PDB file of C-alpha atoms in Angstrom:
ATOM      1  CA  UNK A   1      88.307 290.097 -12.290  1.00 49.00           C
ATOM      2  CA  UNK A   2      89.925 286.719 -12.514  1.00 58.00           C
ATOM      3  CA  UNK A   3      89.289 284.769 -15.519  1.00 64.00           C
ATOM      4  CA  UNK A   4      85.902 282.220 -15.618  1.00 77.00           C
ATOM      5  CA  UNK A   5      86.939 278.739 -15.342  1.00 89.00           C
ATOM      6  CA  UNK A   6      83.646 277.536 -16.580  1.00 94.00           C
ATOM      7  CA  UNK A   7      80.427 279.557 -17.905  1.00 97.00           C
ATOM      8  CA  UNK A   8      77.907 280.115 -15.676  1.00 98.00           C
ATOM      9  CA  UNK A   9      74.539 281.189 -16.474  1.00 98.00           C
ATOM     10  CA  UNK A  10      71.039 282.890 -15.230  1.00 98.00           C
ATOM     11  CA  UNK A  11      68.049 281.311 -16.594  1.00 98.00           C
ATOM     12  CA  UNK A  12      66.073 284.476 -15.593  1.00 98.00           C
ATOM     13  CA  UNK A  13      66.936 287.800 -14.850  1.00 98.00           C
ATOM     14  CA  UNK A  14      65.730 291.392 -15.417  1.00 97.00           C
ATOM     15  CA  UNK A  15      67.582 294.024 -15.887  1.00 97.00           C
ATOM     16  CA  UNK A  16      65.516 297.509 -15.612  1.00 96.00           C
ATOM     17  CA  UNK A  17      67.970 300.805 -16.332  1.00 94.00           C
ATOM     18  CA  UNK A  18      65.420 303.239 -15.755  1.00 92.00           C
ATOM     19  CA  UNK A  19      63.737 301.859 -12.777  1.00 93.00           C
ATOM     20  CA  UNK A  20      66.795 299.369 -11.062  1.00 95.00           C
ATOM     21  CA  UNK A  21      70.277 299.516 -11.377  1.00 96.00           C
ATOM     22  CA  UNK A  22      70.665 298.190 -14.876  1.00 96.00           C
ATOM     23  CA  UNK A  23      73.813 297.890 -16.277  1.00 97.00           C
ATOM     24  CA  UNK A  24      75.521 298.066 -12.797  1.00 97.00           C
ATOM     25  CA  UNK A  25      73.502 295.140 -11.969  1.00 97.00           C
ATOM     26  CA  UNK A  26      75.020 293.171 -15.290  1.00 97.00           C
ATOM     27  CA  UNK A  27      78.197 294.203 -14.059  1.00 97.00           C
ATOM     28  CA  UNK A  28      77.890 293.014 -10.615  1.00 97.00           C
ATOM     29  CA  UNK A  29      76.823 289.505 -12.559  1.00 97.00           C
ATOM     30  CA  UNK A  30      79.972 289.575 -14.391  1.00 97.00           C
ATOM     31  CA  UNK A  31      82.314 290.352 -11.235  1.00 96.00           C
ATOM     32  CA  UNK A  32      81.137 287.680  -9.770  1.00 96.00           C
ATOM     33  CA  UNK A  33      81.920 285.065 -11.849  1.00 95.00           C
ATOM     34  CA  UNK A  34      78.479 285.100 -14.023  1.00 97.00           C
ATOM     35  CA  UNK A  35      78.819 284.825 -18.048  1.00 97.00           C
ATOM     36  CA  UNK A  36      75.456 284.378 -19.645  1.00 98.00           C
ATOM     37  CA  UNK A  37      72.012 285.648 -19.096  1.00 98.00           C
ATOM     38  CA  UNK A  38      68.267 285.340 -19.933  1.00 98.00           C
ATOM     39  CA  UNK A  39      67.153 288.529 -20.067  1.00 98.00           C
ATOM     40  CA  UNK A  40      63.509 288.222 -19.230  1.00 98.00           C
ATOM     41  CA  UNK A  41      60.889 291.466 -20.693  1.00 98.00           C
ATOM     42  CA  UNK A  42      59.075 292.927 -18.127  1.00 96.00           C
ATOM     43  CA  UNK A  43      55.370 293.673 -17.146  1.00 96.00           C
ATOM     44  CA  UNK A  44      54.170 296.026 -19.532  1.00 97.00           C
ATOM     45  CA  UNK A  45      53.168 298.479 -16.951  1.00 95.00           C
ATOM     46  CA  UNK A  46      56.685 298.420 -15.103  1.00 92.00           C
ATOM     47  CA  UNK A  47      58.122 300.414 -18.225  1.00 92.00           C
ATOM     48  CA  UNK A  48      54.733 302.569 -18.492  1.00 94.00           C
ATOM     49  CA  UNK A  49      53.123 300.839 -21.357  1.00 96.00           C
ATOM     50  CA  UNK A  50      49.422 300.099 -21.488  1.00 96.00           C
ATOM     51  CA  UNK A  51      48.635 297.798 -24.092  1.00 97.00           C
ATOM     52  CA  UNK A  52      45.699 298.162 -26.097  1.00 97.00           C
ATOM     53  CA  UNK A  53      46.314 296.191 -28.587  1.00 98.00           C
ATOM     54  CA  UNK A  54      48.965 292.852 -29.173  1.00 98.00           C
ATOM     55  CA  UNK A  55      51.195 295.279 -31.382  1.00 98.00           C
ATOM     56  CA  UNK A  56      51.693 297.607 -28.264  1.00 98.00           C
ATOM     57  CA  UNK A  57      54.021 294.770 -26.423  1.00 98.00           C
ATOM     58  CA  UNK A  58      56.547 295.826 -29.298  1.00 98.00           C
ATOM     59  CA  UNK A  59      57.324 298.927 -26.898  1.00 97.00           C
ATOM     60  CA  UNK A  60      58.326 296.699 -24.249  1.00 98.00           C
ATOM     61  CA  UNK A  61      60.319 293.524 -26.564  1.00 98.00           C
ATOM     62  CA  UNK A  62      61.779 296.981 -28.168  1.00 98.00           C
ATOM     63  CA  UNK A  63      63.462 298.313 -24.884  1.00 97.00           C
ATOM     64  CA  UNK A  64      64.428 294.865 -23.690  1.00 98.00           C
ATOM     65  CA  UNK A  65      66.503 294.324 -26.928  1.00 98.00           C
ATOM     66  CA  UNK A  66      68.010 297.792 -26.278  1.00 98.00           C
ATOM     67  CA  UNK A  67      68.470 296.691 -22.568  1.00 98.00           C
ATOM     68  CA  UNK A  68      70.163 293.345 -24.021  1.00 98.00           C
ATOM     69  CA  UNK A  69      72.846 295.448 -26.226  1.00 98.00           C
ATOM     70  CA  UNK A  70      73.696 297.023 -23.070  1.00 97.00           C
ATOM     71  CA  UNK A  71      74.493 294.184 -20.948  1.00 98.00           C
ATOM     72  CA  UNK A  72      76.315 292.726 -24.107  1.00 98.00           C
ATOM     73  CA  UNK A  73      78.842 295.589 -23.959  1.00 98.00           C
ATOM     74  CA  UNK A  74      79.692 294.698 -20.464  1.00 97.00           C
ATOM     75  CA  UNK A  75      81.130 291.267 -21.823  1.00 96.00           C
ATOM     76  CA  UNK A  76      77.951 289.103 -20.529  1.00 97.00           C
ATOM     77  CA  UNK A  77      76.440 287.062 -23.126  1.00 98.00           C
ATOM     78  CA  UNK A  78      72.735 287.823 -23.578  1.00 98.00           C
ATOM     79  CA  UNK A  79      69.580 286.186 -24.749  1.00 98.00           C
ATOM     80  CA  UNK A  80      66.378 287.753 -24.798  1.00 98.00           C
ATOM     81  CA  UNK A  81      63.048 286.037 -23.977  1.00 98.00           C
ATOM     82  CA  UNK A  82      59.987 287.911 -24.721  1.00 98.00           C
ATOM     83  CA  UNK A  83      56.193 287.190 -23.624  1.00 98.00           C
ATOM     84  CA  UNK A  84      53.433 288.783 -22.080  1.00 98.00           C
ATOM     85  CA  UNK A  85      53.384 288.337 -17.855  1.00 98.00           C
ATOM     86  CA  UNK A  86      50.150 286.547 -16.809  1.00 98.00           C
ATOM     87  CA  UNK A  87      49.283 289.244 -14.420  1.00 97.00           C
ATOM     88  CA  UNK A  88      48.643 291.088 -17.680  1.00 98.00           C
ATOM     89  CA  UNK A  89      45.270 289.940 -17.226  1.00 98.00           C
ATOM     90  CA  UNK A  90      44.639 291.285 -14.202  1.00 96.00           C
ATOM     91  CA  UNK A  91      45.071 294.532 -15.264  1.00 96.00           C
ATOM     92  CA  UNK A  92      43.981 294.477 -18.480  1.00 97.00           C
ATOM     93  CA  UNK A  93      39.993 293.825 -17.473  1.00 97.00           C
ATOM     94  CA  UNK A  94      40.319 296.373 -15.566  1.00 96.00           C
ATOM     95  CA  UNK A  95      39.712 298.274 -18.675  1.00 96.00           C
ATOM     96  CA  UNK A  96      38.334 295.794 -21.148  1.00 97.00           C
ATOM     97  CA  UNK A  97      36.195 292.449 -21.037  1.00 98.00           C
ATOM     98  CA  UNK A  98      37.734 289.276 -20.111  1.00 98.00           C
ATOM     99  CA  UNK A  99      37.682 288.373 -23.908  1.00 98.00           C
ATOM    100  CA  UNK A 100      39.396 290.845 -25.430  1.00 98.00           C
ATOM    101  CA  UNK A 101      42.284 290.972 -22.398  1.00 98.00           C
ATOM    102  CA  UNK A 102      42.637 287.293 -23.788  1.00 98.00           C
ATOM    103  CA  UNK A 103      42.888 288.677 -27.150  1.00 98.00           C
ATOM    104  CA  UNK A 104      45.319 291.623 -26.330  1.00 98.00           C
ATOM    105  CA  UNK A 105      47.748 288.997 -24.423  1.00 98.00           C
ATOM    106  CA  UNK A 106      47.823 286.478 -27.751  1.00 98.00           C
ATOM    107  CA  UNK A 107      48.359 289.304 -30.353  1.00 98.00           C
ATOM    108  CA  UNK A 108      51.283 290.109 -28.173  1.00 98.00           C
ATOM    109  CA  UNK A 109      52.562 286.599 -27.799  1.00 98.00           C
ATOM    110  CA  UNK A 110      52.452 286.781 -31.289  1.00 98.00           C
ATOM    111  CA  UNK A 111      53.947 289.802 -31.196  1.00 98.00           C
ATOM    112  CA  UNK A 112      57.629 288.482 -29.267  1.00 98.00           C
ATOM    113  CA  UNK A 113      57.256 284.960 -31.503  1.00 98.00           C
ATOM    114  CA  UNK A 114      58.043 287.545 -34.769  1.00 98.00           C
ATOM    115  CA  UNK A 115      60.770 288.760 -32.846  1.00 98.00           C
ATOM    116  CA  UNK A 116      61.693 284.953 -31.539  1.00 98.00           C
ATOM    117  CA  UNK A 117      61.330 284.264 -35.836  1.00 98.00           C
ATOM    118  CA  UNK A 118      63.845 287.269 -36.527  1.00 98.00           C
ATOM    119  CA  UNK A 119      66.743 286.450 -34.262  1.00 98.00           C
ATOM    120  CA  UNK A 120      66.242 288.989 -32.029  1.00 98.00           C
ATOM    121  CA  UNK A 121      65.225 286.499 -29.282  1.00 98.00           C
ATOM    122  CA  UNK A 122      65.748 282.633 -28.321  1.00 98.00           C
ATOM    123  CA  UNK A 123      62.848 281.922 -26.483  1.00 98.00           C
ATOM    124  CA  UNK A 124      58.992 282.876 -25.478  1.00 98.00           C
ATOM    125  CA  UNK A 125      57.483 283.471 -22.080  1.00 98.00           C
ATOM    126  CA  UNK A 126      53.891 283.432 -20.702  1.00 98.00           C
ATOM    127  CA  UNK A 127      52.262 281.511 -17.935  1.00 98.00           C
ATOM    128  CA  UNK A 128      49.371 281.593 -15.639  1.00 98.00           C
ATOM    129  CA  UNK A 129      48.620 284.006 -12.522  1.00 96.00           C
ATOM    130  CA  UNK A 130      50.133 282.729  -9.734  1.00 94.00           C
ATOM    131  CA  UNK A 131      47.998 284.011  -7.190  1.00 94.00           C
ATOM    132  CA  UNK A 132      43.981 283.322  -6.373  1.00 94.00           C
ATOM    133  CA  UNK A 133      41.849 284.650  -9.550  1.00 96.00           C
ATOM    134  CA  UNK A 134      38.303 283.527 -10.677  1.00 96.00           C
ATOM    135  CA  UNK A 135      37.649 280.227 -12.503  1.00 97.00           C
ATOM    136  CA  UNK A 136      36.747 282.762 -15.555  1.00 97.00           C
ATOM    137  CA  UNK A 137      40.275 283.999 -15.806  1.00 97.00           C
ATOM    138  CA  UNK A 138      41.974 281.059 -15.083  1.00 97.00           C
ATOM    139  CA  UNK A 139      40.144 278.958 -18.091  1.00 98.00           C
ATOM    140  CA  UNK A 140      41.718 282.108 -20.070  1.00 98.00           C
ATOM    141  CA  UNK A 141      44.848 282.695 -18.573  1.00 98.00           C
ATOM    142  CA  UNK A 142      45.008 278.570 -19.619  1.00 98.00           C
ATOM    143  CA  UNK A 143      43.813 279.838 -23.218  1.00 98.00           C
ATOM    144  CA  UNK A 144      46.840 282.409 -23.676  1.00 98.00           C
ATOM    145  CA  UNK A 145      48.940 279.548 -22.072  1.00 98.00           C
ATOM    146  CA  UNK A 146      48.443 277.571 -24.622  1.00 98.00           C
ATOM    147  CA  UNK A 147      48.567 279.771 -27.678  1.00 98.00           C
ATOM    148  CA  UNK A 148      52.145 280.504 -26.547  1.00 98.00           C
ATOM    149  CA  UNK A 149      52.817 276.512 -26.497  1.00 98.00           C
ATOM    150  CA  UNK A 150      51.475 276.753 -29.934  1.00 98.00           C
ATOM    151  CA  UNK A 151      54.039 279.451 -30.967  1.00 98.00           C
ATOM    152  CA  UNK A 152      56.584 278.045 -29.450  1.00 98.00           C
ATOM    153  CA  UNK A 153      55.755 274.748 -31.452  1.00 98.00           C
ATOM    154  CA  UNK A 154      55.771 276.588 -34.654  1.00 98.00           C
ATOM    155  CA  UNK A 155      59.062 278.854 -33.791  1.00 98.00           C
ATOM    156  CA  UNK A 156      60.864 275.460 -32.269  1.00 98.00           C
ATOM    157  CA  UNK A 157      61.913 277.425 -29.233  1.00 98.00           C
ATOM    158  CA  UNK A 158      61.679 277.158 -25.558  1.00 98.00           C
ATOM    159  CA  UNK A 159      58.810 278.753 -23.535  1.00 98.00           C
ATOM    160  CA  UNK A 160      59.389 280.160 -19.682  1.00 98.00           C
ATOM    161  CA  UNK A 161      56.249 279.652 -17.983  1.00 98.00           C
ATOM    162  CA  UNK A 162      55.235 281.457 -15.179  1.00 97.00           C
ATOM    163  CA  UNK A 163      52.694 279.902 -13.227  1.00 97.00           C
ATOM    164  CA  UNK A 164      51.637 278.779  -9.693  1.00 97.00           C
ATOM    165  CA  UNK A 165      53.911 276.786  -7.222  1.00 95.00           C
ATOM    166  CA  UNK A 166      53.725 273.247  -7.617  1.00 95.00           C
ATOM    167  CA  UNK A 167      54.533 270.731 -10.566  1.00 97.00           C
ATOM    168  CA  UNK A 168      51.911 272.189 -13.019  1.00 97.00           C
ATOM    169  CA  UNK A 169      51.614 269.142 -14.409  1.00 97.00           C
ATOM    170  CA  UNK A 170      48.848 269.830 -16.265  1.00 98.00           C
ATOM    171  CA  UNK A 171      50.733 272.374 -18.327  1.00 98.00           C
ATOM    172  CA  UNK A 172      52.891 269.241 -19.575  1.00 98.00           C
ATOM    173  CA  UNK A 173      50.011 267.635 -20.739  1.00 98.00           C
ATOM    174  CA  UNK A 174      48.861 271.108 -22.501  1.00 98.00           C
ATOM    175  CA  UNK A 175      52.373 270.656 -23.913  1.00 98.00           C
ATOM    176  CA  UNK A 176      52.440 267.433 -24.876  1.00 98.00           C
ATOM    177  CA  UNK A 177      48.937 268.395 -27.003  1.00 98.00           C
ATOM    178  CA  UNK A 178      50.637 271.433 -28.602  1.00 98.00           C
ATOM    179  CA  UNK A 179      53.468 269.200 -29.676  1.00 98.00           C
ATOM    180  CA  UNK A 180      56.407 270.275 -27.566  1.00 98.00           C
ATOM    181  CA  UNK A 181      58.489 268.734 -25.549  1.00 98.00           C
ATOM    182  CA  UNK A 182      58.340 269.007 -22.033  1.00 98.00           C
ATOM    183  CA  UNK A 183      62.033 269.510 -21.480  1.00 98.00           C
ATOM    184  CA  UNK A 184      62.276 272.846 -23.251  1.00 98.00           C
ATOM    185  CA  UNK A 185      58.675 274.369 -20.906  1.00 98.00           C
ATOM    186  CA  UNK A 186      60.724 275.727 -18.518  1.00 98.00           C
ATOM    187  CA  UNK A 187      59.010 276.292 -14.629  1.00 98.00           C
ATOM    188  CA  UNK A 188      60.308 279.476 -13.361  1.00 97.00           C
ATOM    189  CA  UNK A 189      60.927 279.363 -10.039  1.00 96.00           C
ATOM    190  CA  UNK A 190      60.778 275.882 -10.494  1.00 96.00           C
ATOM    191  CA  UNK A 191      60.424 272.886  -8.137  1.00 96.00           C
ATOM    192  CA  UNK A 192      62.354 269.495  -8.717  1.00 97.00           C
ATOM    193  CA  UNK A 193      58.469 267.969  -8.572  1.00 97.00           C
ATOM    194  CA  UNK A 194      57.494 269.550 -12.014  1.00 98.00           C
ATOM    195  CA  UNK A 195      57.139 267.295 -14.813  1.00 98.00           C
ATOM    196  CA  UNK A 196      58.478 270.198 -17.074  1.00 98.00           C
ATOM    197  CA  UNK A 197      61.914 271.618 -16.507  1.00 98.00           C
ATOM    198  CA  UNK A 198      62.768 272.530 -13.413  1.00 98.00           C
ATOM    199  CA  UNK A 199      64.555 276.708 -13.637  1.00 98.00           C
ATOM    200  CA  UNK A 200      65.357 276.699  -9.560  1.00 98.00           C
ATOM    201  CA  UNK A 201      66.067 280.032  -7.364  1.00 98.00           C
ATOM    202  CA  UNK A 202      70.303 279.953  -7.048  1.00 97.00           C
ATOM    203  CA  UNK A 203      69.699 279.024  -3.600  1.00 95.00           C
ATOM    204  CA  UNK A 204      67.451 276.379  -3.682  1.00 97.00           C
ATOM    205  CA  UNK A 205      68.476 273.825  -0.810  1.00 96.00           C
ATOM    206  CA  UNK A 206      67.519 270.449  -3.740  1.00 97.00           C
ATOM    207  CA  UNK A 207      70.202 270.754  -6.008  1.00 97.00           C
ATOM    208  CA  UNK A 208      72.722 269.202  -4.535  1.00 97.00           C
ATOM    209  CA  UNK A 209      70.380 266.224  -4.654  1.00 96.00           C
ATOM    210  CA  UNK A 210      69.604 266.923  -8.576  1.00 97.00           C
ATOM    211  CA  UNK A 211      73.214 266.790  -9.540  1.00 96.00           C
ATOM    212  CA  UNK A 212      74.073 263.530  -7.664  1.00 95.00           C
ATOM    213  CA  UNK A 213      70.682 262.130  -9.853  1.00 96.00           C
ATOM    214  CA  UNK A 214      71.960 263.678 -12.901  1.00 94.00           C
ATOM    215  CA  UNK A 215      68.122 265.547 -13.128  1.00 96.00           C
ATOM    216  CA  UNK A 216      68.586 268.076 -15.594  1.00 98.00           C
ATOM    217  CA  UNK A 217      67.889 271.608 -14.021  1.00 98.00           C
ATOM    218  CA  UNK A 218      69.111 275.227 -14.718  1.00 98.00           C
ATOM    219  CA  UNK A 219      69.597 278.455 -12.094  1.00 98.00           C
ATOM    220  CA  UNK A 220      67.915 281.751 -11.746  1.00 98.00           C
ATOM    221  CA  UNK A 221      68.387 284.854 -10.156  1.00 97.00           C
ATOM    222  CA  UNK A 222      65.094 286.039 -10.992  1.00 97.00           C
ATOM    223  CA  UNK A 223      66.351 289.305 -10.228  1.00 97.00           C
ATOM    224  CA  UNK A 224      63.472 292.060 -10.679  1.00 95.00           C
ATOM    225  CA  UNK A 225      66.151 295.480 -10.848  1.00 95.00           C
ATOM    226  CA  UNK A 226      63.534 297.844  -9.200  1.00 94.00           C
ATOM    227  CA  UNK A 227      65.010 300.238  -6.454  1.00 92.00           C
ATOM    228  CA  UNK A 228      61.738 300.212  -4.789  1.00 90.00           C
ATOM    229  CA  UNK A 229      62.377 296.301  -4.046  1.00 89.00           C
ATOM    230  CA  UNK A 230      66.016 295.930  -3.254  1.00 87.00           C
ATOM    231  CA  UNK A 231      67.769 292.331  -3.848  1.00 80.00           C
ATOM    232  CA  UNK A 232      64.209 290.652  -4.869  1.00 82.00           C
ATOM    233  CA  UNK A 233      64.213 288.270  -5.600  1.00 90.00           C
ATOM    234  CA  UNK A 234      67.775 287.289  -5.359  1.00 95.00           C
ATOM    235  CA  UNK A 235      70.416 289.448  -6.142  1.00 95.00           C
ATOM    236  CA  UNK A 236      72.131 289.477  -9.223  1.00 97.00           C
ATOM    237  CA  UNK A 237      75.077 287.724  -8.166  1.00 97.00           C
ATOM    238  CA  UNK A 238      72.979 284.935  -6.526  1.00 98.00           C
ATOM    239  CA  UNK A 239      74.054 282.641  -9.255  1.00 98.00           C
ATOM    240  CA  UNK A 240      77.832 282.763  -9.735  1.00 97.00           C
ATOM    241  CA  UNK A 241      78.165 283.013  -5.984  1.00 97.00           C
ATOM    242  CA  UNK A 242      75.793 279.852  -5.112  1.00 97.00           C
ATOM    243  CA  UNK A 243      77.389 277.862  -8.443  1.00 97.00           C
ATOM    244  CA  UNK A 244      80.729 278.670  -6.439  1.00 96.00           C
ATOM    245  CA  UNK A 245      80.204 278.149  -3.214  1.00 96.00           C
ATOM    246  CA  UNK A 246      78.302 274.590  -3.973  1.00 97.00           C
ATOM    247  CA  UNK A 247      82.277 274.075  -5.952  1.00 96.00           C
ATOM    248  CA  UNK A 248      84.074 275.061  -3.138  1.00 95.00           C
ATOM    249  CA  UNK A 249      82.581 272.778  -0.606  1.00 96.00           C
ATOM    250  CA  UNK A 250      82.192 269.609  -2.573  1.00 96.00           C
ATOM    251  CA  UNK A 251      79.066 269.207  -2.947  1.00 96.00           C
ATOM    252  CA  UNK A 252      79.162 270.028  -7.382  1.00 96.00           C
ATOM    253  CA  UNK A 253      82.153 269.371  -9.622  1.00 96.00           C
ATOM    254  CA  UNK A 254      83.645 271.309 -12.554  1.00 95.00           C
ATOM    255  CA  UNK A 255      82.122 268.614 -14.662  1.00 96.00           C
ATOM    256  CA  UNK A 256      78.395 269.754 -12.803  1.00 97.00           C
ATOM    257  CA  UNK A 257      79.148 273.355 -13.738  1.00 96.00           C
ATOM    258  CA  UNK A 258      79.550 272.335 -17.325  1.00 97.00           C
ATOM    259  CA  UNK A 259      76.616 270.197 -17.249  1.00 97.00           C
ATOM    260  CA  UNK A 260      73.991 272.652 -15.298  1.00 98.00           C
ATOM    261  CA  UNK A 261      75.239 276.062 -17.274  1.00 98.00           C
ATOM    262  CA  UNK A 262      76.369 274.684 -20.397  1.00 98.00           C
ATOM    263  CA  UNK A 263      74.895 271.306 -21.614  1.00 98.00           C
ATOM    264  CA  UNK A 264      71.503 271.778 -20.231  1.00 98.00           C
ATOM    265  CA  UNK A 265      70.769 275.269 -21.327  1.00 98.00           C
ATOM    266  CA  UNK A 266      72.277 274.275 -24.405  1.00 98.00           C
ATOM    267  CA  UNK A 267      69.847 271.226 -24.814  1.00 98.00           C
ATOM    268  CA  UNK A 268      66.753 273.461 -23.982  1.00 98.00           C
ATOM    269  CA  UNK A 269      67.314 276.926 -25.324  1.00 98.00           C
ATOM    270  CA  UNK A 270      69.042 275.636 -28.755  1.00 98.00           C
ATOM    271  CA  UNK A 271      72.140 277.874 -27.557  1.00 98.00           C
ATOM    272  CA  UNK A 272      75.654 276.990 -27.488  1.00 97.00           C
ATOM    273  CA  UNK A 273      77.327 278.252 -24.122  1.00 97.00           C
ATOM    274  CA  UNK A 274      81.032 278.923 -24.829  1.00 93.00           C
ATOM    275  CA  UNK A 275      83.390 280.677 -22.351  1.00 90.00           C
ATOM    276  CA  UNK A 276      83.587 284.518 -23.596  1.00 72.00           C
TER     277      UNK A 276
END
């Protein structure tokens, strides 16, 4: 494996051992030129936890910080973000009332922003369903939304969001009200229309166009590591090979590689990306 010349990082990527390839995925990464990671937790019920409670979630952060020692040994630089999926809810009343599936998904937000306190992560996660659901769960899939932009205020860390397609610029104003800043809500699966910052699939045909405009944005696998869905939704080499093939014909510099992997991930996650 030849030698990075600059870092290049994943803004969001799972790795799942037990029901993907794990560690052979992180080492796939690696080979191909990749150096840092997000490591995104899970749905609960992907590693066969049913949360009853906010304090249940710690079996899931709990695996994805063993998960994230794992991938360190293979010489990629991890940092765990920890949340509660929005399709939580979904599953959750199937069980319980709306209210108290709201109430579940906070006490585990609150939950990963302990962890987020201790170190043991850099950033939070939560969102809204992105798929058709009832005005009734939407007003509190916005409520949990917005207690994790209140955490994230009060642990002075970055919050993925996963959400809808579209700018979601509504969830800026949310954030402006909670007191963050709008540059450190990152849109997963992001579109260069979102007033919040933009996280953009590896492959995405805009950025080009973002780095000639200097628009800070950052690159995702979103790699899900389950066997039953092959490659979804990129692969985990998606990034490094994109980041280099965008070098080789032109269309980035060096100097963009720095700015997209380093600087900017640096300036929202509160990180400092050095070469390993």
């Amino acid at each position: 494996m030849r030698f990075p010349k600059f870092p290049v990082t994943d803004d969001h990527i799972h790795i799942d051992p037990v029901n993907g390839r794990g560690v052979e995925a992180a080492k796939d990464f690696l080979r191909a030129g990749g150096t840092h990671v997000f490591l995104v937790s899970k749905p609960s019920w992907s590693l066969s936890v049913h949360p009853s409670s906010g304090a249940d979630f710690a079996r899931v952060f709990d695996e994805t910080i063993r998960i994230a020692g794992m991938i360190a040994d293979t010489g990629v630089v991890v940092y765990p973000v920890l949340g509660v999926h929005p399709a939580e809810i979904s599953r959750l009343t199937d069980r319980m009332s709306l209210e108290e599936a709201a109430g579940v998904m906070k006490g585990g937000l609150d939950c990963a922003a302990r962890y987020v306190q201790e170190g043991k992560a850099v950033a939070l996660k939560s969102g809204r369903p992105h798929y058709d659901v009832s005005p009734g769960i939407l007003a509190a899939s916005n409520e949990v939304l917005a207690h994790a932009l209140a955490l994230a205020y009060e642990c002075r860390c970055a919050l993925q969001v996963h959400a809808e397609s579209g700018p979601c610029a509504d969830i800026a104003d949310m954030a402006r009200q909670a007191g963050v800043a709008t540059d450190r809500v990152v849109k997963h699966y992001g579109s260069p229309d979102t007033p919040l910052h933009p996280s953009l699939i590896a492959k995405h045909e805009a950025i080009p166009g973002l780095v000639r405009s200097k628009r800070p944005f950052t690159m995702e696998s979103d790699y899900m590591d389950e066997n039953s869905r092959p490659g979804a939704v990129t692969g985990p080499k998606s990034v490094p090979r994109y980041t280099n093939k965008l070098l080789e014909s032109g269309q980035i510099t060096e100097e963009d590689c720095f700015r997209i992997h380093a600087e900017t991930i640096g300036n929202v996650y509160g990180v400092t990306i050095l070469l390993p």
